[in-house]
Short mmCIF file of C-alpha atoms and ligand atoms in Angstrom, two decimals:
data_model
loop_
_atom_site.label_atom_id
_atom_site.label_comp_id
_atom_site.label_asym_id
_atom_site.label_seq_id
_atom_site.Cartn_x
_atom_site.Cartn_y
_atom_site.Cartn_z
CA MET V 1 224.07 15.50 95.21
CA SER V 2 220.50 16.86 95.36
CA SER V 3 217.28 14.88 94.83
CA TYR V 4 216.21 17.19 91.99
CA GLU V 5 215.73 15.48 88.63
CA TYR V 6 214.99 18.61 86.61
CA ILE V 7 215.24 22.33 86.56
CA VAL V 8 212.06 23.92 85.32
CA SER V 9 211.36 27.42 83.99
CA ALA V 10 210.00 29.17 87.06
CA CYS V 11 207.10 30.70 85.12
CA LEU V 12 205.90 27.16 84.30
CA ALA V 13 205.82 26.44 88.00
CA GLY V 14 203.44 29.38 88.54
CA ILE V 15 205.99 31.94 89.71
CA ASN V 16 205.20 35.46 88.43
CA CYS V 17 208.64 36.06 86.90
CA ARG V 18 207.65 36.82 83.29
CA TYR V 19 208.44 40.20 81.82
CA ASP V 20 204.77 41.23 82.36
CA GLY V 21 204.66 40.06 85.98
CA ARG V 22 202.60 36.99 85.11
CA ASN V 23 203.29 33.29 84.83
CA THR V 24 202.62 30.47 82.39
CA LEU V 25 201.52 27.84 84.86
CA ASP V 26 201.80 24.29 83.66
CA PRO V 27 200.14 21.95 86.24
CA ASP V 28 202.54 19.06 85.42
CA ALA V 29 205.60 21.24 85.93
CA ALA V 30 204.17 22.71 89.14
CA LYS V 31 203.45 19.17 90.42
CA LEU V 32 207.08 18.17 89.89
CA VAL V 33 208.17 21.20 91.90
CA ALA V 34 205.65 20.49 94.68
CA GLU V 35 206.94 16.91 94.84
CA GLY V 36 210.51 18.19 95.25
CA ARG V 37 211.60 16.64 91.94
CA ALA V 38 212.12 19.88 90.00
CA LEU V 39 213.90 23.10 90.94
CA PRO V 40 212.33 26.30 89.49
CA VAL V 41 214.75 28.80 88.00
CA CYS V 42 214.30 31.99 85.97
CA PRO V 43 217.45 32.72 83.95
CA GLU V 44 216.47 36.30 83.28
CA LEU V 45 216.15 37.12 86.98
CA LEU V 46 219.37 35.23 87.67
CA GLY V 47 220.96 37.49 85.04
CA GLY V 48 220.00 40.56 87.06
CA LEU V 49 216.82 41.61 85.28
CA HIS V 50 213.66 42.49 87.21
CA THR V 51 209.96 41.74 87.01
CA PRO V 52 208.22 43.51 85.38
CA ARG V 53 210.63 44.33 82.56
CA GLU V 54 210.48 45.13 78.89
CA SER V 55 209.93 42.16 76.62
CA SER V 56 213.03 41.02 74.72
CA GLU V 57 213.71 39.02 71.59
CA ILE V 58 216.75 37.58 69.83
CA VAL V 59 217.69 39.79 66.91
CA ARG V 60 219.97 38.78 64.06
CA THR V 61 222.43 41.52 63.07
CA SER V 62 223.38 42.30 59.47
CA GLU V 63 226.79 40.68 60.21
CA GLY V 64 225.04 37.42 61.12
CA SER V 65 225.57 37.52 64.87
CA LYS V 66 222.78 37.51 67.45
CA LYS V 67 221.89 39.93 70.25
CA VAL V 68 219.04 40.07 72.73
CA MET V 69 217.27 43.39 72.46
CA THR V 70 214.35 44.93 74.28
CA ALA V 71 211.40 46.27 72.35
CA SER V 72 212.79 49.81 72.83
CA GLY V 73 216.23 48.86 71.49
CA GLU V 74 218.35 48.21 74.62
CA ASP V 75 220.97 45.47 74.23
CA VAL V 76 220.40 43.07 77.18
CA SER V 77 222.56 40.25 75.83
CA GLU V 78 224.95 40.40 78.79
CA ALA V 79 222.19 39.78 81.33
CA PHE V 80 220.86 36.87 79.31
CA ILE V 81 224.32 35.29 79.09
CA LYS V 82 224.89 35.83 82.79
CA GLY V 83 221.55 34.14 83.57
CA ALA V 84 222.33 31.23 81.28
CA ARG V 85 225.67 30.63 82.96
CA ALA V 86 224.07 30.84 86.42
CA THR V 87 221.42 28.29 85.38
CA LEU V 88 224.09 25.90 84.12
CA GLU V 89 225.96 26.35 87.35
CA ILE V 90 222.85 25.38 89.31
CA CYS V 91 222.47 22.23 87.17
CA ARG V 92 226.10 21.26 87.78
CA THR V 93 225.97 22.01 91.51
CA CYS V 94 222.79 19.94 91.96
CA GLY V 95 223.71 17.17 89.51
CA ILE V 96 220.67 17.94 87.34
CA THR V 97 220.77 16.68 83.74
CA LYS V 98 217.27 17.52 82.47
CA ALA V 99 215.48 20.83 82.00
CA ILE V 100 211.80 21.56 81.35
CA LEU V 101 211.72 24.94 79.63
CA GLN V 102 209.11 27.42 78.49
CA GLN V 103 208.69 27.56 74.73
CA ARG V 104 209.61 30.51 72.48
CA SER V 105 211.38 32.56 75.16
CA PRO V 106 214.65 34.28 74.24
CA SER V 107 216.11 32.54 77.31
CA CYS V 108 214.25 29.25 77.67
CA GLY V 109 212.92 28.61 74.15
CA CYS V 110 214.02 25.37 72.52
CA GLY V 111 213.31 24.70 68.84
CA THR V 112 211.46 27.96 68.14
CA VAL V 113 211.89 31.51 69.42
CA TYR V 114 210.32 34.81 68.54
CA ASP V 115 211.91 36.24 65.40
CA GLY V 116 213.15 39.62 66.71
CA SER V 117 210.38 41.67 65.08
CA PHE V 118 208.19 41.84 68.22
CA SER V 119 205.22 40.85 66.08
CA GLY V 120 204.55 37.43 67.55
CA LYS V 121 206.23 35.59 64.63
CA THR V 122 208.55 32.71 65.44
CA VAL V 123 211.58 31.19 63.76
CA GLU V 124 213.66 28.09 64.38
CA GLY V 125 216.18 28.67 67.09
CA MET V 126 217.14 28.37 70.71
CA GLY V 127 217.03 30.76 73.62
CA VAL V 128 220.29 31.73 75.25
CA THR V 129 219.90 29.44 78.26
CA ALA V 130 218.48 26.53 76.25
CA SER V 131 221.44 26.80 73.87
CA LEU V 132 224.05 26.82 76.67
CA LEU V 133 222.39 23.93 78.56
CA THR V 134 222.18 21.86 75.35
CA SER V 135 225.84 22.43 74.55
CA ALA V 136 226.68 21.29 78.11
CA GLY V 137 224.76 18.03 77.61
CA ILE V 138 221.60 18.93 79.56
CA GLU V 139 218.49 17.32 77.97
CA ILE V 140 215.78 19.88 77.21
CA LEU V 141 212.12 18.95 77.48
CA SER V 142 209.57 21.57 76.45
FE1 SF4 F 1 210.03 32.00 82.26
FE2 SF4 F 1 212.48 31.47 81.34
FE3 SF4 F 1 211.31 33.83 80.81
FE4 SF4 F 1 212.10 33.34 83.32
S1 SF4 F 1 213.43 33.49 81.50
S2 SF4 F 1 210.13 34.18 82.68
S3 SF4 F 1 211.74 31.14 83.43
S4 SF4 F 1 210.64 31.78 80.11
#
């Protein structure tokens, strides 16, 4: 069993893994990583995507299902699901039961996510990774 208490969205730890090559540094999250208490992970990179990449949002189809689409219309759902599964596998391997995740992301968002219109509007919902972790009993902290 590892000594990690949390996984943390890697962009919160200051790693430049966002779609635009930047990060969303949160000093408290970075401190947990520096102390060896939190393990930084980026589900989208674990899913095989690269930085930089096109921005993506969760889109609701007319049939009521959800897909993750890039702004130019590419369906990247498979990479997002792969990254979510890899993130859960890391939690299980390391015995981690808590996750500190970046808000509004189509992977990491918990509670609200962008609405699929690429206009900055948000709706209630969960990112792909946040949803899988929650269903597996991992506690999400934003
Ligand atoms: Fe940050 Fe999560 Fe997006 Fe990676 S997938 S850039 S960790 S919000």
